[in-house]
mmCIF file of C-alpha atoms in Angstrom:
data_model
loop_
_atom_site.group_PDB
_atom_site.id
_atom_site.type_symbol
_atom_site.label_atom_id
_atom_site.label_comp_id
_atom_site.label_asym_id
_atom_site.label_seq_id
_atom_site.Cartn_x
_atom_site.Cartn_y
_atom_site.Cartn_z
ATOM 1 C CA MET A 1 29.190 13.346 -35.899
ATOM 2 C CA THR A 2 27.823 16.848 -36.515
ATOM 3 C CA PRO A 3 28.638 19.220 -33.627
ATOM 4 C CA VAL A 4 25.566 20.252 -31.658
ATOM 5 C CA ARG A 5 25.241 23.988 -31.144
ATOM 6 C CA ARG A 6 24.741 24.815 -27.475
ATOM 7 C CA GLY A 7 21.108 25.580 -26.731
ATOM 8 C CA GLN A 8 19.615 24.430 -30.039
ATOM 9 C CA TRP A 9 17.655 21.690 -28.229
ATOM 10 C CA GLN A 10 16.588 23.763 -25.221
ATOM 11 C CA THR A 11 12.993 24.313 -26.342
ATOM 12 C CA ALA A 12 12.711 20.637 -27.233
ATOM 13 C CA ALA A 13 13.987 19.768 -23.767
ATOM 14 C CA ASP A 14 11.380 22.066 -22.231
ATOM 15 C CA VAL A 15 8.657 20.266 -24.193
ATOM 16 C CA LEU A 16 9.903 16.864 -23.016
ATOM 17 C CA SER A 17 9.986 18.099 -19.430
ATOM 18 C CA GLN A 18 6.321 19.046 -19.671
ATOM 19 C CA VAL A 19 5.458 15.623 -21.083
ATOM 20 C CA ALA A 20 7.339 13.885 -18.258
ATOM 21 C CA ARG A 21 5.686 15.997 -15.548
ATOM 22 C CA GLN A 22 2.169 15.907 -17.017
ATOM 23 C CA PRO A 23 1.466 12.540 -18.672
ATOM 24 C CA GLY A 24 -1.216 12.856 -21.324
ATOM 25 C CA ILE A 25 -0.573 16.560 -21.949
ATOM 26 C CA THR A 26 -1.703 17.869 -25.320
ATOM 27 C CA ARG A 27 0.453 19.709 -27.801
ATOM 28 C CA ALA A 28 -1.825 22.729 -27.404
ATOM 29 C CA ALA A 29 -1.357 22.718 -23.621
ATOM 30 C CA VAL A 30 2.420 22.520 -23.993
ATOM 31 C CA ALA A 31 2.320 25.462 -26.383
ATOM 32 C CA ARG A 32 0.292 27.517 -23.907
ATOM 33 C CA THR A 33 2.535 26.632 -20.957
ATOM 34 C CA LEU A 34 5.758 27.406 -22.827
ATOM 35 C CA ARG A 35 4.244 30.338 -24.742
ATOM 36 C CA LEU A 36 5.009 28.822 -28.109
ATOM 37 C CA SER A 37 3.185 29.650 -31.302
ATOM 38 C CA THR A 38 1.257 26.850 -32.956
ATOM 39 C CA GLY A 39 3.869 26.718 -35.704
ATOM 40 C CA SER A 40 6.759 26.517 -33.246
ATOM 41 C CA ALA A 41 5.081 23.763 -31.255
ATOM 42 C CA THR A 42 4.474 21.802 -34.448
ATOM 43 C CA GLU A 43 8.082 22.241 -35.573
ATOM 44 C CA VAL A 44 9.560 21.205 -32.217
ATOM 45 C CA THR A 45 7.400 18.099 -31.868
ATOM 46 C CA ALA A 46 8.287 17.110 -35.429
ATOM 47 C CA ARG A 47 12.008 17.332 -34.562
ATOM 48 C CA LEU A 48 11.437 15.237 -31.454
ATOM 49 C CA ARG A 49 9.531 12.667 -33.490
ATOM 50 C CA ASP A 50 12.349 12.472 -36.036
ATOM 51 C CA VAL A 51 14.894 11.565 -33.334
ATOM 52 C CA HIS A 52 12.566 9.024 -31.676
ATOM 53 C CA LEU A 53 11.812 11.003 -28.525
ATOM 54 C CA LEU A 54 8.105 11.768 -28.943
ATOM 55 C CA THR A 55 5.131 10.543 -30.865
ATOM 56 C CA GLU A 56 1.609 11.944 -31.094
ATOM 57 C CA ALA A 57 -1.887 10.551 -30.877
ATOM 58 C CA PRO A 58 -5.271 12.265 -31.315
ATOM 59 C CA ALA A 59 -6.485 13.844 -28.091
ATOM 60 C CA PRO A 60 -9.942 12.864 -26.781
ATOM 61 C CA SER A 61 -12.599 14.941 -28.455
ATOM 62 C CA GLN A 62 -13.623 18.069 -26.538
ATOM 63 C CA GLY A 63 -16.468 18.994 -28.859
ATOM 64 C CA ARG A 64 -16.073 21.906 -31.212
ATOM 65 C CA GLY A 65 -12.705 23.474 -31.827
ATOM 66 C CA ARG A 66 -9.481 22.685 -33.559
ATOM 67 C CA PRO A 67 -8.376 19.083 -32.936
ATOM 68 C CA THR A 68 -5.117 18.607 -31.063
ATOM 69 C CA THR A 69 -2.849 15.750 -30.118
ATOM 70 C CA VAL A 70 -1.574 14.061 -26.980
ATOM 71 C CA LEU A 71 2.212 13.842 -26.713
ATOM 72 C CA GLN A 72 3.570 10.408 -25.813
ATOM 73 C CA ALA A 73 6.928 8.730 -25.476
ATOM 74 C CA HIS A 74 8.254 7.334 -28.747
ATOM 75 C CA PRO A 75 8.185 3.504 -28.771
ATOM 76 C CA GLU A 76 11.869 3.507 -29.776
ATOM 77 C CA GLY A 77 12.913 6.263 -27.389
ATOM 78 C CA PRO A 78 15.052 6.213 -24.224
ATOM 79 C CA VAL A 79 13.894 4.519 -21.041
ATOM 80 C CA VAL A 80 14.841 4.417 -17.375
ATOM 81 C CA LEU A 81 14.901 1.388 -15.101
ATOM 82 C CA ALA A 82 13.470 2.384 -11.710
ATOM 83 C CA LEU A 83 14.204 0.134 -8.723
ATOM 84 C CA ASP A 84 12.608 0.354 -5.282
ATOM 85 C CA LEU A 85 14.394 -1.581 -2.524
ATOM 86 C CA ARG A 86 12.404 -2.264 0.661
ATOM 87 C CA GLN A 87 13.195 -4.175 3.824
ATOM 88 C CA SER A 88 11.372 -7.343 2.750
ATOM 89 C CA ASN A 89 11.057 -6.972 -1.038
ATOM 90 C CA TRP A 90 11.962 -4.952 -4.085
ATOM 91 C CA ARG A 91 10.141 -3.696 -7.167
ATOM 92 C CA SER A 92 11.188 -2.570 -10.602
ATOM 93 C CA ALA A 93 9.649 -0.823 -13.587
ATOM 94 C CA VAL A 94 10.793 0.411 -16.984
ATOM 95 C CA VAL A 95 9.807 4.046 -17.429
ATOM 96 C CA ALA A 96 9.375 5.906 -20.698
ATOM 97 C CA LEU A 97 9.752 9.668 -21.189
ATOM 98 C CA ASP A 98 6.061 10.267 -20.472
ATOM 99 C CA GLY A 99 6.400 8.683 -17.036
ATOM 100 C CA THR A 100 4.465 5.506 -17.739
ATOM 101 C CA LEU A 101 5.531 2.477 -15.676
ATOM 102 C CA GLN A 102 6.006 -0.636 -17.805
ATOM 103 C CA ASP A 103 7.211 -4.206 -17.245
ATOM 104 C CA GLN A 104 6.682 -3.979 -13.496
ATOM 105 C CA GLN A 105 8.161 -6.760 -11.357
ATOM 106 C CA TYR A 106 7.903 -7.590 -7.650
ATOM 107 C CA GLN A 107 10.061 -10.003 -5.677
ATOM 108 C CA ARG A 108 10.481 -10.791 -1.989
ATOM 109 C CA HIS A 109 13.977 -11.124 -0.573
ATOM 110 C CA ARG A 110 15.131 -14.687 -0.088
ATOM 111 C CA SER A 111 17.976 -13.257 1.939
ATOM 112 C CA ARG A 112 18.526 -9.732 3.273
ATOM 113 C CA ARG A 113 22.299 -10.022 3.043
ATOM 114 C CA ALA A 114 23.526 -7.016 1.132
ATOM 115 C CA GLN A 115 25.515 -8.856 -1.509
ATOM 116 C CA VAL A 116 22.656 -11.259 -2.249
ATOM 117 C CA VAL A 117 20.142 -8.440 -2.682
ATOM 118 C CA LEU A 118 22.484 -6.330 -4.800
ATOM 119 C CA LYS A 119 23.247 -9.339 -7.001
ATOM 120 C CA ASN A 120 19.520 -9.769 -7.671
ATOM 121 C CA LEU A 121 19.179 -6.102 -8.561
ATOM 122 C CA ARG A 122 22.224 -6.347 -10.844
ATOM 123 C CA GLN A 123 20.654 -9.292 -12.672
ATOM 124 C CA THR A 124 17.513 -7.238 -13.277
ATOM 125 C CA VAL A 125 19.626 -4.405 -14.684
ATOM 126 C CA GLU A 126 21.446 -6.825 -16.975
ATOM 127 C CA GLN A 127 18.193 -8.389 -18.211
ATOM 128 C CA THR A 128 16.693 -4.966 -18.897
ATOM 129 C CA HIS A 129 19.820 -3.907 -20.761
ATOM 130 C CA GLU A 130 19.644 -7.044 -22.895
ATOM 131 C CA GLN A 131 16.028 -6.261 -23.770
ATOM 132 C CA TYR A 132 16.318 -2.514 -24.422
ATOM 133 C CA GLY A 133 19.960 -2.117 -25.465
ATOM 134 C CA ASP A 134 21.161 1.473 -25.691
ATOM 135 C CA ARG A 135 17.629 2.729 -25.131
ATOM 136 C CA LEU A 136 18.291 2.108 -21.427
ATOM 137 C CA GLN A 137 19.864 5.425 -20.450
ATOM 138 C CA LEU A 138 19.757 5.428 -16.658
ATOM 139 C CA VAL A 139 19.083 3.218 -13.638
ATOM 140 C CA SER A 140 17.400 5.003 -10.732
ATOM 141 C CA LEU A 141 17.426 3.236 -7.362
ATOM 142 C CA ALA A 142 15.390 4.029 -4.223
ATOM 143 C CA VAL A 143 16.816 2.622 -0.976
ATOM 144 C CA PRO A 144 15.639 2.842 2.666
ATOM 145 C CA GLY A 145 18.751 4.551 3.956
ATOM 146 C CA THR A 146 21.066 7.535 3.784
ATOM 147 C CA VAL A 147 22.638 7.928 0.338
ATOM 148 C CA ARG A 148 25.472 10.202 -0.715
ATOM 149 C CA ASP A 149 26.871 10.147 -4.258
ATOM 150 C CA ASN A 150 25.624 6.596 -4.903
ATOM 151 C CA GLN A 151 27.166 5.438 -1.634
ATOM 152 C CA LEU A 152 24.834 3.956 0.959
ATOM 153 C CA MET A 153 26.103 5.463 4.199
ATOM 154 C CA GLN A 154 23.771 3.504 6.451
ATOM 155 C CA ALA A 155 20.439 1.703 6.294
ATOM 156 C CA PRO A 156 19.593 0.814 9.911
ATOM 157 C CA THR A 157 16.402 -1.083 9.035
ATOM 158 C CA LEU A 158 18.359 -3.359 6.670
ATOM 159 C CA GLU A 159 21.366 -3.461 8.999
ATOM 160 C CA TRP A 160 23.547 -2.321 6.114
ATOM 161 C CA ALA A 161 26.306 0.266 6.217
ATOM 162 C CA GLU A 162 28.847 1.796 3.831
ATOM 163 C CA LEU A 163 27.995 0.082 0.561
ATOM 164 C CA ASP A 164 28.932 1.140 -2.947
ATOM 165 C CA LEU A 165 25.623 0.995 -4.795
ATOM 166 C CA ALA A 166 27.386 1.456 -8.141
ATOM 167 C CA GLN A 167 27.880 -2.312 -8.220
ATOM 168 C CA VAL A 168 24.206 -2.568 -9.244
ATOM 169 C CA THR A 169 25.219 -1.317 -12.723
ATOM 170 C CA ALA A 170 28.775 -2.633 -12.665
ATOM 171 C CA ASP A 171 28.355 -4.919 -15.676
ATOM 172 C CA VAL A 172 26.536 -2.499 -17.992
ATOM 173 C CA ASP A 173 27.575 0.900 -19.283
ATOM 174 C CA VAL A 174 24.592 2.732 -17.764
ATOM 175 C CA PRO A 175 24.776 5.482 -15.113
ATOM 176 C CA LEU A 176 23.213 4.946 -11.674
ATOM 177 C CA LEU A 177 21.192 7.520 -9.755
ATOM 178 C CA ALA A 178 20.524 6.396 -6.156
ATOM 179 C CA GLY A 179 18.416 8.148 -3.537
ATOM 180 C CA ASN A 180 16.477 7.710 -0.331
ATOM 181 C CA ASP A 181 13.094 6.033 -0.804
ATOM 182 C CA ALA A 182 11.138 8.487 1.359
ATOM 183 C CA THR A 183 12.674 11.440 -0.461
ATOM 184 C CA LEU A 184 11.749 9.940 -3.796
ATOM 185 C CA SER A 185 8.182 9.175 -2.766
ATOM 186 C CA GLY A 186 7.946 12.835 -1.778
ATOM 187 C CA VAL A 187 9.082 13.840 -5.256
ATOM 188 C CA ALA A 188 6.267 11.738 -6.713
ATOM 189 C CA GLU A 189 3.690 13.463 -4.510
ATOM 190 C CA ALA A 190 5.019 16.918 -5.347
ATOM 191 C CA ARG A 191 5.019 16.252 -9.083
ATOM 192 C CA THR A 192 1.778 14.386 -9.716
ATOM 193 C CA GLY A 193 0.301 13.518 -6.319
ATOM 194 C CA ALA A 194 -1.303 15.084 -3.265
ATOM 195 C CA ALA A 195 1.270 17.910 -3.050
ATOM 196 C CA ALA A 196 1.206 18.831 -6.751
ATOM 197 C CA GLY A 197 1.317 22.599 -7.173
ATOM 198 C CA ALA A 198 2.471 23.292 -3.608
ATOM 199 C CA GLY A 199 5.376 25.698 -3.304
ATOM 200 C CA THR A 200 6.578 24.111 -0.067
ATOM 201 C CA ALA A 201 5.646 20.581 1.011
ATOM 202 C CA VAL A 202 6.735 18.057 3.607
ATOM 203 C CA HIS A 203 6.351 14.376 2.817
ATOM 204 C CA LEU A 204 6.571 11.572 5.388
ATOM 205 C CA ILE A 205 6.380 7.811 5.016
ATOM 206 C CA ILE A 206 6.307 5.157 7.739
ATOM 207 C CA GLU A 207 7.502 1.635 7.117
ATOM 208 C CA VAL A 208 10.322 0.599 9.435
ATOM 209 C CA GLY A 209 10.846 3.991 11.049
ATOM 210 C CA ILE A 210 9.858 7.230 9.358
ATOM 211 C CA GLY A 211 11.529 9.094 6.546
ATOM 212 C CA GLY A 212 10.669 12.052 4.447
ATOM 213 C CA THR A 213 11.719 15.172 2.658
ATOM 214 C CA LEU A 214 11.157 18.884 2.335
ATOM 215 C CA LEU A 215 10.244 19.878 -1.222
ATOM 216 C CA ILE A 216 10.493 23.353 -2.716
ATOM 217 C CA ASP A 217 8.674 23.665 -6.040
ATOM 218 C CA GLY A 218 8.855 19.897 -6.463
ATOM 219 C CA VAL A 219 12.597 19.629 -5.788
ATOM 220 C CA PRO A 220 13.815 17.883 -2.604
ATOM 221 C CA ALA A 221 16.073 19.819 -0.263
ATOM 222 C CA SER A 222 18.903 17.303 -0.139
ATOM 223 C CA GLY A 223 21.255 19.168 2.191
ATOM 224 C CA ALA A 224 24.974 19.821 1.960
ATOM 225 C CA SER A 225 25.923 16.194 1.332
ATOM 226 C CA GLY A 226 22.698 14.702 -0.007
ATOM 227 C CA ALA A 227 21.549 13.307 3.340
ATOM 228 C CA GLY A 228 18.723 15.757 4.071
ATOM 229 C CA GLY A 229 15.299 14.553 5.212
ATOM 230 C CA GLU A 230 16.346 12.049 7.885
ATOM 231 C CA TYR A 231 13.367 13.091 9.992
ATOM 232 C CA GLY A 232 13.211 9.741 11.737
ATOM 233 C CA HIS A 233 16.448 10.585 13.483
ATOM 234 C CA MET A 234 15.294 13.841 15.012
ATOM 235 C CA PRO A 235 15.224 13.579 18.835
ATOM 236 C CA PHE A 236 11.428 13.514 19.181
ATOM 237 C CA GLY A 237 11.574 10.270 21.191
ATOM 238 C CA ASP A 238 12.734 8.806 24.492
ATOM 239 C CA ARG A 239 16.337 9.916 25.107
ATOM 240 C CA SER A 240 17.028 6.709 27.029
ATOM 241 C CA ARG A 241 16.759 4.645 23.840
ATOM 242 C CA THR A 242 19.597 4.284 21.342
ATOM 243 C CA CYS A 243 18.600 3.960 17.706
ATOM 244 C CA PRO A 244 20.384 1.542 15.319
ATOM 245 C CA CYS A 245 21.630 4.685 13.561
ATOM 246 C CA GLY A 246 23.757 5.498 16.619
ATOM 247 C CA ALA A 247 21.773 8.500 17.901
ATOM 248 C CA ARG A 248 19.617 8.601 21.021
ATOM 249 C CA GLY A 249 15.932 9.476 21.257
ATOM 250 C CA CYS A 250 15.103 9.046 17.583
ATOM 251 C CA TRP A 251 11.531 9.589 16.381
ATOM 252 C CA ASP A 252 11.973 6.352 14.378
ATOM 253 C CA LEU A 253 11.614 4.313 17.559
ATOM 254 C CA GLU A 254 8.225 5.798 18.457
ATOM 255 C CA ILE A 255 6.061 5.424 15.376
ATOM 256 C CA ASP A 256 6.267 1.952 13.779
ATOM 257 C CA GLY A 257 5.800 -1.751 14.460
ATOM 258 C CA ARG A 258 8.741 -1.810 16.857
ATOM 259 C CA ALA A 259 7.041 0.808 19.027
ATOM 260 C CA LEU A 260 3.743 -1.072 18.926
ATOM 261 C CA ALA A 261 5.494 -4.254 20.069
ATOM 262 C CA ARG A 262 7.231 -2.394 22.897
ATOM 263 C CA HIS A 263 3.951 -0.900 24.117
ATOM 264 C CA LEU A 264 2.387 -4.367 23.974
ATOM 265 C CA LYS A 265 5.378 -5.784 25.893
ATOM 266 C CA GLN A 266 6.312 -8.132 23.053
ATOM 267 C CA PRO A 267 9.722 -8.797 21.442
ATOM 268 C CA THR A 268 10.903 -6.614 18.590
ATOM 269 C CA PRO A 269 9.352 -8.169 15.459
ATOM 270 C CA ASP A 270 11.522 -9.423 12.621
ATOM 271 C CA ASP A 271 9.155 -7.730 10.160
ATOM 272 C CA PRO A 272 7.876 -4.522 11.834
ATOM 273 C CA VAL A 273 5.661 -3.633 8.868
ATOM 274 C CA ALA A 274 3.778 -6.935 8.884
ATOM 275 C CA TYR A 275 3.530 -6.761 12.681
ATOM 276 C CA ALA A 276 2.020 -3.265 12.547
ATOM 277 C CA GLU A 277 -0.488 -4.383 9.934
ATOM 278 C CA GLU A 278 -1.571 -7.221 12.233
ATOM 279 C CA VAL A 279 -1.962 -4.949 15.257
ATOM 280 C CA LEU A 280 -4.036 -2.512 13.198
ATOM 281 C CA GLN A 281 -6.558 -5.310 12.613
ATOM 282 C CA ARG A 282 -7.042 -5.860 16.345
ATOM 283 C CA THR A 283 -9.871 -4.329 18.379
ATOM 284 C CA ASP A 284 -8.778 -5.267 21.901
ATOM 285 C CA ARG A 285 -7.998 -2.535 24.431
ATOM 286 C CA PRO A 286 -4.210 -3.101 24.653
ATOM 287 C CA ALA A 287 -3.866 -2.877 20.873
ATOM 288 C CA ARG A 288 -6.002 0.268 20.696
ATOM 289 C CA ALA A 289 -3.948 1.870 23.476
ATOM 290 C CA ALA A 290 -0.669 1.006 21.743
ATOM 291 C CA ILE A 291 -1.920 2.441 18.458
ATOM 292 C CA ALA A 292 -3.026 5.642 20.190
ATOM 293 C CA ARG A 293 0.439 6.152 21.686
ATOM 294 C CA VAL A 294 2.104 5.696 18.305
ATOM 295 C CA VAL A 295 -0.384 7.990 16.568
ATOM 296 C CA ALA A 296 0.150 10.686 19.210
ATOM 297 C CA ALA A 297 3.903 10.486 18.593
ATOM 298 C CA LEU A 298 3.218 10.865 14.879
ATOM 299 C CA GLY A 299 0.969 13.894 15.363
ATOM 300 C CA TYR A 300 3.385 15.726 17.647
ATOM 301 C CA GLY A 301 6.277 15.091 15.282
ATOM 302 C CA VAL A 302 4.351 16.335 12.258
ATOM 303 C CA ALA A 303 3.561 19.503 14.210
ATOM 304 C CA GLY A 304 7.245 19.990 14.938
ATOM 305 C CA LEU A 305 8.102 19.780 11.246
ATOM 306 C CA VAL A 306 5.320 22.236 10.376
ATOM 307 C CA ASN A 307 6.704 24.661 12.951
ATOM 308 C CA ALA A 308 10.170 24.267 11.426
ATOM 309 C CA HIS A 309 9.337 24.379 7.710
ATOM 310 C CA ASP A 310 5.998 26.246 7.383
ATOM 311 C CA PRO A 311 4.796 24.078 4.467
ATOM 312 C CA ASP A 312 1.678 24.560 2.362
ATOM 313 C CA VAL A 313 0.832 20.889 2.810
ATOM 314 C CA VAL A 314 2.055 17.717 4.516
ATOM 315 C CA THR A 315 1.602 14.373 2.776
ATOM 316 C CA ILE A 316 1.876 11.010 4.510
ATOM 317 C CA GLY A 317 2.366 7.528 3.107
ATOM 318 C CA GLY A 318 2.960 3.926 4.068
ATOM 319 C CA LEU A 319 1.745 2.889 7.523
ATOM 320 C CA ALA A 320 1.129 6.529 8.476
ATOM 321 C CA ILE A 321 -2.187 6.390 6.607
ATOM 322 C CA PRO A 322 -3.830 3.407 8.383
ATOM 323 C CA LEU A 323 -2.293 4.416 11.736
ATOM 324 C CA ARG A 324 -3.827 7.862 11.552
ATOM 325 C CA ALA A 325 -7.149 6.439 10.385
ATOM 326 C CA ALA A 326 -7.222 4.093 13.377
ATOM 327 C CA ALA A 327 -6.992 7.007 15.827
ATOM 328 C CA GLU A 328 -7.967 10.166 13.952
ATOM 329 C CA ASP A 329 -9.034 12.117 17.043
ATOM 330 C CA THR A 330 -5.750 11.315 18.768
ATOM 331 C CA PHE A 331 -3.808 12.450 15.716
ATOM 332 C CA GLN A 332 -5.696 15.731 15.421
ATOM 333 C CA GLU A 333 -5.317 16.539 19.107
ATOM 334 C CA ALA A 334 -1.570 15.845 19.053
ATOM 335 C CA TYR A 335 -1.029 17.674 15.777
ATOM 336 C CA LYS A 336 -2.887 20.833 16.712
ATOM 337 C CA SER A 337 -1.585 21.020 20.269
ATOM 338 C CA GLY A 338 1.977 20.719 18.952
ATOM 339 C CA LEU A 339 1.594 23.649 16.556
ATOM 340 C CA MET A 340 2.696 27.177 17.318
ATOM 341 C CA THR A 341 -0.340 29.348 18.081
ATOM 342 C CA PHE A 342 -0.340 31.239 14.789
ATOM 343 C CA HIS A 343 -0.554 27.944 12.823
ATOM 344 C CA ARG A 344 -3.632 26.637 14.655
ATOM 345 C CA GLY A 345 -6.194 28.819 12.925
ATOM 346 C CA SER A 346 -5.446 27.338 9.516
ATOM 347 C CA PRO A 347 -2.955 24.496 9.956
ATOM 348 C CA PRO A 348 -1.437 22.989 6.822
ATOM 349 C CA PRO A 349 -3.537 20.022 5.696
ATOM 350 C CA VAL A 350 -2.105 16.559 6.297
ATOM 351 C CA LEU A 351 -3.137 14.524 3.262
ATOM 352 C CA PRO A 352 -2.753 10.838 2.371
ATOM 353 C CA ALA A 353 -0.265 10.233 -0.426
ATOM 354 C CA THR A 354 -1.732 9.584 -3.854
ATOM 355 C CA HIS A 355 0.975 7.235 -5.094
ATOM 356 C CA GLN A 356 0.541 4.175 -2.922
ATOM 357 C CA PRO A 357 2.484 1.926 -3.004
ATOM 358 C CA ASP A 358 4.605 2.984 -5.988
ATOM 359 C CA GLY A 359 5.708 6.421 -4.745
ATOM 360 C CA PRO A 360 9.431 5.569 -4.521
ATOM 361 C CA LEU A 361 9.351 4.053 -8.018
ATOM 362 C CA ARG A 362 7.625 7.104 -9.467
ATOM 363 C CA GLY A 363 9.920 9.489 -7.635
ATOM 364 C CA ALA A 364 13.017 7.622 -8.774
ATOM 365 C CA ALA A 365 11.676 7.779 -12.317
ATOM 366 C CA ALA A 366 10.864 11.502 -12.035
ATOM 367 C CA LEU A 367 14.375 12.517 -11.011
ATOM 368 C CA ALA A 368 15.855 10.288 -13.701
ATOM 369 C CA LEU A 369 13.573 11.862 -16.307
ATOM 370 C CA ASP A 370 14.708 15.303 -15.143
ATOM 371 C CA GLN A 371 18.161 14.263 -16.313
ATOM 372 C CA LEU A 372 16.999 12.663 -19.565
ATOM 373 C CA THR A 373 14.964 15.721 -20.518
ATOM 374 C CA SER A 374 17.793 18.187 -19.909
ATOM 375 C CA GLU A 375 19.132 20.021 -22.947
ATOM 376 C CA PRO A 376 22.541 18.249 -22.923
ATOM 377 C CA ALA A 377 20.898 14.819 -22.686
ATOM 378 C CA VAL A 378 18.428 15.580 -25.478
ATOM 379 C CA ALA A 379 21.229 16.935 -27.677
ATOM 380 C CA ALA A 380 23.377 13.869 -27.023
ATOM 381 C CA TRP A 381 20.519 11.495 -27.892
ATOM 382 C CA ALA A 382 19.659 13.416 -31.047
ATOM 383 C CA ALA A 383 23.294 13.427 -32.177
ATOM 384 C CA GLN A 384 23.311 9.640 -32.098
ATOM 385 C CA ARG A 385 20.187 9.335 -34.238
#
């Protein structure tokens, strides 16, 4: 194998990064962004085509002017398997270097026992590896829990704790990249969604509880040990209640289907998401009152995070979108009254997420593609071709 000189693939890696972050980008646009001459851009894309990383197709006609080409993932190039694990189901997609989601699958859990679910995910990894061979370079997994170095520390909504997620790829020689689902959905919004272009953004998603992330220039602030963004476990709630996570007064307990059931004096639902969706369809006074209480808790909490982080924008996903829509005035009153005075004149907008419901999949893919489009990864792939 010919030794690869350090840095000789850096410009190529920069080109691939642009393709991954801006699907459908033209060669001319890449050249402008990276300040490459036309000749350099042509040479680099030719090298990437030779090693099966990129291909080109004519760009849609823009009238007069020199024709250009759209850069696309090579049909024989590397791919990522993105997995999104939820409380009641899981999804998967094969992702090429240009970020396109292919071969999407959706399955509901027959059992929520950890080993049963992880076995099903492992089978999907094995099947994908059989189909794509060494083109499968990475498996990226989104999970509804706290993750540190591919170890699931706890997932209260799944009632899981201290699991080695590496067993998902145990039978194939493919690295695993695991992360929190809310964090990853925030990455998707910051890259190509409602927070695209924002220097500082907060993303929140409600399913069972609330999770999220702080993003700086599209990169999540993961904290000292990778567990940053556990906003649902901030003490914005009733201190008399103990959360499944072990803390008291968690915001999680105030803003989802469990809270709606409590306000309606009903038992805790087995599927809080489905329960919340049912309550949102109701028009009776008790249901409307319960929704208003949950939406107020959401608005006040969002204000607290704005006061703490001073973001350009806040994006919300999952049940946060229909909950807010069901009581918009309540949300606005709680949000604005919870803000520090200097924020109230021009509060950061709170926008619905663009990537519904595939935000975690797209975010998992985005972080995986960051790795695949790094200079060492590109050099390693090229050396094998």
